[in-house]
Short mmCIF file of C-alpha atoms and ligand atoms in Angstrom, two decimals:
data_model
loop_
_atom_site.label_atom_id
_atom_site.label_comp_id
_atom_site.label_asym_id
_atom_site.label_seq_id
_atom_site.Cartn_x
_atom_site.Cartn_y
_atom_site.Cartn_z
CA UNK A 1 -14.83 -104.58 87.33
CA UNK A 2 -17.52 -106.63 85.58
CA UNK A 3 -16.64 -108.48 82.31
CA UNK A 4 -19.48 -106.14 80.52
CA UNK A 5 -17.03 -102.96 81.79
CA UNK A 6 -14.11 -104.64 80.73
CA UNK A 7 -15.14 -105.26 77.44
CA UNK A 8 -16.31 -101.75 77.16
CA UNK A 9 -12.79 -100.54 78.09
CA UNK A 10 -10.88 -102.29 76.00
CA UNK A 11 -13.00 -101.53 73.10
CA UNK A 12 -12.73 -97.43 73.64
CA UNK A 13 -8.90 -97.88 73.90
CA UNK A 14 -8.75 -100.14 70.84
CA UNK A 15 -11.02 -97.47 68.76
CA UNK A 16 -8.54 -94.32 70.89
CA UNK A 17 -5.40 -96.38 68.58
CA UNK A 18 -7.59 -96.97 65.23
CA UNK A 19 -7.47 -100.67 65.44
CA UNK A 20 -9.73 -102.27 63.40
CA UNK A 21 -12.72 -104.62 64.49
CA UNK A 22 -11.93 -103.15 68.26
CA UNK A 23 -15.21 -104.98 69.77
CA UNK A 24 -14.20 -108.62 67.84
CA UNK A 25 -10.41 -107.74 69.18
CA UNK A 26 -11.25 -106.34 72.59
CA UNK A 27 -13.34 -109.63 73.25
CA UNK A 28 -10.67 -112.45 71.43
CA UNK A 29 -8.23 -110.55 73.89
CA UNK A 30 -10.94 -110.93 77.29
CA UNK A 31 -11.36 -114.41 75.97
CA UNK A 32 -8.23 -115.75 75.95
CA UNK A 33 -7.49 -114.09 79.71
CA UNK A 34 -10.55 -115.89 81.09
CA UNK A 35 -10.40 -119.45 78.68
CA UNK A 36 -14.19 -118.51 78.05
CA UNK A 37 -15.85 -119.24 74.70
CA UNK A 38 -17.48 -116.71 72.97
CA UNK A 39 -20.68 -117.81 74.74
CA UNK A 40 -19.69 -118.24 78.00
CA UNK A 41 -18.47 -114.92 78.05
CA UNK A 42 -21.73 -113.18 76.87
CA UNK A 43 -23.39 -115.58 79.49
CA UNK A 44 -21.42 -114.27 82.28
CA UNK A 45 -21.22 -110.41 81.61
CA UNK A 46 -22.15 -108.99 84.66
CA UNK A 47 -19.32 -111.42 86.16
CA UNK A 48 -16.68 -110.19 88.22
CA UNK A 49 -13.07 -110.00 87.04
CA UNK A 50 -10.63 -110.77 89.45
CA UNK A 51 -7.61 -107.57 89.72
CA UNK A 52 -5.10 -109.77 88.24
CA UNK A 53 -7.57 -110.67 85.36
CA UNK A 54 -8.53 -107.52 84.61
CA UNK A 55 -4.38 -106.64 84.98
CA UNK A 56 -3.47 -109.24 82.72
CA UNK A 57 -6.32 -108.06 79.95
CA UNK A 58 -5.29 -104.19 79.89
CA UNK A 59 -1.77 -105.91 79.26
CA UNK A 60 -2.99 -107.60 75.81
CA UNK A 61 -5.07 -104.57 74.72
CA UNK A 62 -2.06 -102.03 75.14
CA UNK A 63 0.29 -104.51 72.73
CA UNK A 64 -2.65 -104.86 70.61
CA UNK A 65 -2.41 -100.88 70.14
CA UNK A 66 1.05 -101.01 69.45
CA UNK A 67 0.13 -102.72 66.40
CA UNK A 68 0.96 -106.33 67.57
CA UNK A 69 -0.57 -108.99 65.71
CA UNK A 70 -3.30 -110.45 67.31
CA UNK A 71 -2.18 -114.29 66.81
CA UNK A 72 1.64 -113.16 67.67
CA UNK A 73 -0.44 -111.93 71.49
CA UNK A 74 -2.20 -114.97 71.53
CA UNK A 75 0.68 -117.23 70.36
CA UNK A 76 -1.57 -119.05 68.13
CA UNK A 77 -3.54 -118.46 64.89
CA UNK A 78 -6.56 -121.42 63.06
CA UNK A 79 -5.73 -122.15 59.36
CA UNK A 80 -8.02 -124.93 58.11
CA UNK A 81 -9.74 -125.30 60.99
CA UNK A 82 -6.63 -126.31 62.98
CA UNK A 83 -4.59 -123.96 65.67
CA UNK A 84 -0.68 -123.21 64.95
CA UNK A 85 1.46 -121.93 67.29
CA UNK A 86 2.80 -118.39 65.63
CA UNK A 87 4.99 -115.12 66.86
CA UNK A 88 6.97 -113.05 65.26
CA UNK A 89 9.74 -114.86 63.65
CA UNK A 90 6.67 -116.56 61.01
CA UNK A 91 3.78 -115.25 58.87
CA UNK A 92 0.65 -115.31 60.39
CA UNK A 93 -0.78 -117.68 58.26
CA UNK A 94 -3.62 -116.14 55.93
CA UNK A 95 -7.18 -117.68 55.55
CA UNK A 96 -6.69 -117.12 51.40
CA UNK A 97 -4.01 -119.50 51.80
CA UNK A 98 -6.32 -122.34 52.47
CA UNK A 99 -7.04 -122.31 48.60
CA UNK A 100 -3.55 -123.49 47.67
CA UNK A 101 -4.04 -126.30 50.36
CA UNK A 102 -7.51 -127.33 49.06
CA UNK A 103 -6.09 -127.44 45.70
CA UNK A 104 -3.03 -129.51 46.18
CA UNK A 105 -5.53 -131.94 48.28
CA UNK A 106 -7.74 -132.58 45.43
CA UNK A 107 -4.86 -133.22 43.16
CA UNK A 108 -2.74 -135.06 45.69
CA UNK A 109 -5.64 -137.97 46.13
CA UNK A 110 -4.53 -139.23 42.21
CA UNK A 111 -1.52 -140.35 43.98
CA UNK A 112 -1.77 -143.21 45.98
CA UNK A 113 1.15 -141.79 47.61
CA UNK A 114 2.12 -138.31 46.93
CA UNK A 115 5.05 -136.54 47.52
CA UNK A 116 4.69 -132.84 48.32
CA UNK A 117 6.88 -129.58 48.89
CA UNK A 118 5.88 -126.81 50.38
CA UNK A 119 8.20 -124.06 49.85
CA UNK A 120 8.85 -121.22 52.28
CA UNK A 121 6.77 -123.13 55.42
CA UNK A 122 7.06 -120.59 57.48
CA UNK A 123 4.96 -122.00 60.71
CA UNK A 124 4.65 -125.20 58.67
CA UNK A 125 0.62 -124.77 58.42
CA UNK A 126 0.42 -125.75 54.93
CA UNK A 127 2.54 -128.52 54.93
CA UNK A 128 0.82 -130.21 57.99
CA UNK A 129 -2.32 -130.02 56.91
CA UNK A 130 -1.30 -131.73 53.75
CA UNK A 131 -0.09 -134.35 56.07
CA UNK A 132 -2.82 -134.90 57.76
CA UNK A 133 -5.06 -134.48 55.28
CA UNK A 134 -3.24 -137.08 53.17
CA UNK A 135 -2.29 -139.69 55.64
CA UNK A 136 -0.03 -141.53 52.63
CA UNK A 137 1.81 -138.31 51.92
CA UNK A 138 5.73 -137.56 52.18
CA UNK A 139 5.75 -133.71 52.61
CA UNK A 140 8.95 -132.02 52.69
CA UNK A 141 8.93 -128.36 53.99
CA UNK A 142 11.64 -125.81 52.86
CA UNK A 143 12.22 -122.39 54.19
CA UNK A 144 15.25 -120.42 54.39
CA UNK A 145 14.38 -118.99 57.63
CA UNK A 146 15.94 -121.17 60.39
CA UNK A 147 13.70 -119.31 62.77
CA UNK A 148 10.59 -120.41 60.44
CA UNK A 149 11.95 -124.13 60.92
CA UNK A 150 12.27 -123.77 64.45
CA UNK A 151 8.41 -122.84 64.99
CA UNK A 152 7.42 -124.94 62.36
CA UNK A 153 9.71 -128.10 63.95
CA UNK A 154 7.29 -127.46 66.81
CA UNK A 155 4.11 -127.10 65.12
CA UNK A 156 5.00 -130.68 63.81
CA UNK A 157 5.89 -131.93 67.17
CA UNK A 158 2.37 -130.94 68.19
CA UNK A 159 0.93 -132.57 65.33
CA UNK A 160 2.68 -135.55 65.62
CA UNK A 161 3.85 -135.36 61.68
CA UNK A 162 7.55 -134.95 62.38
CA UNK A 163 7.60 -138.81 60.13
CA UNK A 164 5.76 -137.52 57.24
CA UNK A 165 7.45 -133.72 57.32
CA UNK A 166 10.51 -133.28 56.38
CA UNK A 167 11.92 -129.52 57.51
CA UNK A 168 14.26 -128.35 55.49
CA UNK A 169 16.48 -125.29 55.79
CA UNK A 170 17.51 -123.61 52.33
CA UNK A 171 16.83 -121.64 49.37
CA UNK A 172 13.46 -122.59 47.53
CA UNK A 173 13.55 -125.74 45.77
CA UNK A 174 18.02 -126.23 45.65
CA UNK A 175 17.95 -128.14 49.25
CA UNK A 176 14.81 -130.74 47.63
CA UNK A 177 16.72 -134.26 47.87
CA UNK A 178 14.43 -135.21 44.72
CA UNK A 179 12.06 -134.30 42.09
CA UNK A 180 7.82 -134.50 43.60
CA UNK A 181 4.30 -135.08 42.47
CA UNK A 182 3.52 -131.45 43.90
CA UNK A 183 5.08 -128.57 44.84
CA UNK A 184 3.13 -125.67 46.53
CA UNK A 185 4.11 -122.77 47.66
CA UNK A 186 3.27 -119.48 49.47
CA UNK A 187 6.10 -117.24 48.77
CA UNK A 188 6.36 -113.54 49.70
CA UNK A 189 4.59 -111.39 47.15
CA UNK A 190 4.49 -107.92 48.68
CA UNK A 191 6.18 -105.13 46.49
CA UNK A 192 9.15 -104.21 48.48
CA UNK A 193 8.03 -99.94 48.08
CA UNK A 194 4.73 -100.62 48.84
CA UNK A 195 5.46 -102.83 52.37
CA UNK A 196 3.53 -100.99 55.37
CA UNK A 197 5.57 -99.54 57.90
CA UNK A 198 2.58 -99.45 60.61
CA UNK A 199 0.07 -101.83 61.44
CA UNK A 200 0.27 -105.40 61.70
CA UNK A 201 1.93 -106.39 59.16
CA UNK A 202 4.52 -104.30 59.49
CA UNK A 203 5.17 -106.54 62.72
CA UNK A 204 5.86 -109.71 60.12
CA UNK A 205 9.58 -110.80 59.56
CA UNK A 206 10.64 -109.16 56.17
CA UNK A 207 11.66 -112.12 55.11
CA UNK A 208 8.18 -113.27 54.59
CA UNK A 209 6.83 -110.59 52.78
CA UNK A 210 9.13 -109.02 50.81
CA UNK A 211 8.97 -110.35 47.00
CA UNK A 212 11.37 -107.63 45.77
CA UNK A 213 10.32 -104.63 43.04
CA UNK A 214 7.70 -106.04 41.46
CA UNK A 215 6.85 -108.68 44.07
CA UNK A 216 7.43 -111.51 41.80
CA UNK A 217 11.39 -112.21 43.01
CA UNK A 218 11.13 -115.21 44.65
CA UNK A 219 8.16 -116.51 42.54
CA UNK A 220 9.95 -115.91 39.31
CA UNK A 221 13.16 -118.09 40.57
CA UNK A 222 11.12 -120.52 41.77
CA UNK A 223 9.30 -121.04 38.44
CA UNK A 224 12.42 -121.10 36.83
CA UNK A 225 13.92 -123.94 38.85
CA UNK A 226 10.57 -126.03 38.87
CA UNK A 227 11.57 -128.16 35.86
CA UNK A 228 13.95 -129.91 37.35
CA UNK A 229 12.16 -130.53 40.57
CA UNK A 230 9.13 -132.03 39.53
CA UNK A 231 8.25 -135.50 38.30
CA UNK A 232 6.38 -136.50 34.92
CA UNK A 233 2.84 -135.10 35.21
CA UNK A 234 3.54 -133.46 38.36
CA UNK A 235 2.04 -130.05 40.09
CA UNK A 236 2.92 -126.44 40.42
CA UNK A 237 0.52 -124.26 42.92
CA UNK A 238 1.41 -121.09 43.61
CA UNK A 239 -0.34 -118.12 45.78
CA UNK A 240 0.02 -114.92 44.41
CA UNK A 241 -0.92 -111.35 45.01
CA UNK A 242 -3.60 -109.23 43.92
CA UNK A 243 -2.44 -108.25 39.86
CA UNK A 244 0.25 -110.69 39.92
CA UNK A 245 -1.68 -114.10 38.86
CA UNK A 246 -1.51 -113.14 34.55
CA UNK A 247 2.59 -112.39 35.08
CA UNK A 248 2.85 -115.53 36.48
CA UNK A 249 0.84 -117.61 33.91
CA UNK A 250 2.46 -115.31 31.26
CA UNK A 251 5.94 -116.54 32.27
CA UNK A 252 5.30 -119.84 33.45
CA UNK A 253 3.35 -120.72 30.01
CA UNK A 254 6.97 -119.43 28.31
CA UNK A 255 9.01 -121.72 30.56
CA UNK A 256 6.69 -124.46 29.91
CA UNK A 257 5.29 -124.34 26.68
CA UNK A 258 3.64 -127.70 26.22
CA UNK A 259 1.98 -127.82 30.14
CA UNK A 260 -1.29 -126.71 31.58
CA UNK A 261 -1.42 -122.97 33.11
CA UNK A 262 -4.81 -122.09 35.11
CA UNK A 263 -5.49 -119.63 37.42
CA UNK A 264 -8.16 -119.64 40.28
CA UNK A 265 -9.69 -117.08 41.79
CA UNK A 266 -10.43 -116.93 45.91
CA UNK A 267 -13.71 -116.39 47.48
CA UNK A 268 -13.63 -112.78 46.76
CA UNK A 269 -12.56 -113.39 43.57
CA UNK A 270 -8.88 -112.38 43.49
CA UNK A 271 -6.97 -114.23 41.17
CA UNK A 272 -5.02 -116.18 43.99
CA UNK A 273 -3.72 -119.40 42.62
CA UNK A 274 -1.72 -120.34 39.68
CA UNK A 275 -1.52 -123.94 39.10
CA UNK A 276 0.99 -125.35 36.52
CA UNK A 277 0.10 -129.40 35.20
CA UNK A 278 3.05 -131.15 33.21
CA UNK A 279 1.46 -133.77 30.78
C1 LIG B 1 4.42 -115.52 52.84
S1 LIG B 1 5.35 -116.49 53.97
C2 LIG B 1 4.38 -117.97 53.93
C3 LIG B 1 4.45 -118.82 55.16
C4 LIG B 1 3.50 -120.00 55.13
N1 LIG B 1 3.76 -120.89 54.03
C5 LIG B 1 2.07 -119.55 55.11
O1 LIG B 1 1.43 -119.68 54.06
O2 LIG B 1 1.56 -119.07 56.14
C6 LIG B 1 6.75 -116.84 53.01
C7 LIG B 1 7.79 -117.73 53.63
O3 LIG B 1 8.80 -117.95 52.65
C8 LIG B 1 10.07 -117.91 53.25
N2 LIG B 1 11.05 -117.55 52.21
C9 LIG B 1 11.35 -116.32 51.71
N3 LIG B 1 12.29 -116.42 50.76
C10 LIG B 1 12.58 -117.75 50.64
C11 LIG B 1 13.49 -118.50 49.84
N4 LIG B 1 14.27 -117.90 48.93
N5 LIG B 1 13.54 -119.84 49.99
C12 LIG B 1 12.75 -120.47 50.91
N6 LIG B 1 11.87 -119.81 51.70
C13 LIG B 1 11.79 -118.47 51.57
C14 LIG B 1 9.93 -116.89 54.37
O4 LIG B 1 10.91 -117.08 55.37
C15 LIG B 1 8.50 -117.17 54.84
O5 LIG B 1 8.48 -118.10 55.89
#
């Protein structure tokens, strides 16, 4: 079996199962069997595969058709241009998500040194990026999962931020020691009726995506304990869902009258972010 054939196989049972992008996904899945890059393995198509490669690939295509993530197959998913070791007990971290961390960067470098929360980690991507990305930072890193703060405990370990990050097992913002510059926070936002029962996110803890009736559950008590949380002038960021960003200003602008509600849209132009300013 030549890599060419391979390719070609995997692709036809990826397309037999409806998986989207089955070429892309057939090749990620041949890549990460052989430790090519993506042009290595188009240099070496007619190639042979060795039984036990070719073994090992049919493996990752037939979890791939049972609707397995492909980062939860692969262990490991990029999020700003770093790799994070996922499965299933996390999210696998979204690229819209980078918009909340490229937000809370720009306002984090008024601080000489700014102390951050990220709320519901999950893997910990967001609030390790901030830490790196903001070498004076103190971020701590809440989630309620204690299977989150286990994978996130050893994304930090890889990072070497385990200083700078502190996990934190609990409910949003109640296990915070004390109030921050910024808090951001990527909480689940997916109505509970309308959560998929097939595909890949269906594969995604519950916990993580599950924002209640309207999707706004955990947002909404969040918002309501930010007061006391954040310091003079501090930040709010929050990622929402598609329809949800104008609820969120709408309430936080009640709960905070005299502060500064924006929201920002996402490369595609989905209202994603809601950022709250205290004067
Ligand atoms: C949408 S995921 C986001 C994960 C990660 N921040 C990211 O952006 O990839 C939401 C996370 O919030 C956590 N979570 C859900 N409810 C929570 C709560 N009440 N308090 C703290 N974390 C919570 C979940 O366990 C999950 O890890």
């Amino acid at each position: 079996m030549i890599v060419r054939q391979a390719l070609a196989n995997g692709r036809r049972l990826l397309e037999e199962y409806e998986i989207e992008d089955a070429p892309l996904e057939a090749e990620i899945l041949l890549r990460d069997v052989l430790k090519k890059t993506r042009v290595e393995l188009y240099l070496e198509l007619d190639h042979e595969l060795s039984p036990q490669q070719y073994y090992a690939y049919r493996i990752l295509v037939r979890r791939r058709c049972r609707d397995e993530p492909t980062a939860y197959i692969l262990g490991r998913r990029e999020f700003y241009g770093r790799d994070f070791l996922v499965d299933n007990r996390v999210l696998v971290p979204r690229p819209e998500t980078e918009l909340l961390v490229e937000k809370a960067i720009g306002l984090a470098r008024d601080y000489e040194t700014p102390l951050l929360a990220d709320v519901g980690t999950g893997c910990g991507a967001v609030a390790i990026i901030l830490a790196l990305e903001l070498p004076e930072s103190i971020v701590y890193a809440t989630d309620v999962s204690g299977d989150a703060i286990r994978v996130a405990r050893k994304n930090c370990q890889k990072y070497e931020v385990g200083l700078r990050v502190h996990l934190l097992r609990g409910d949003l913002l109640e296990i915070l020691p004390q109030s921050v510059d910024i808090i951001v926070a990527n909480l689940p936002y997916g109505c509970n009726a309308d959560l998929p029962s097939t595909g890949p996110v269906s594969a995604e803890p519950r916990l993580a995506i599950d924002g209640g009736v309207d999707g706004l559950e955990q947002i909404r008590q969040l918002c309501r304990q930010a007061g006391s949380k954040l310091r003079p002038h501090g930040h709010l960021l929050l990622e929402v869902g598609l329809g949800q960003a104008e609820a969120v200003a709408i309430l936080l602008h009640g709960l905070f009258p005299e502060a500064q509600t924006e929201i920002i849209p996402d490369l595609s132009g989905i209202d994603r972010v809601v950022s709250l300013s205290l004067f």
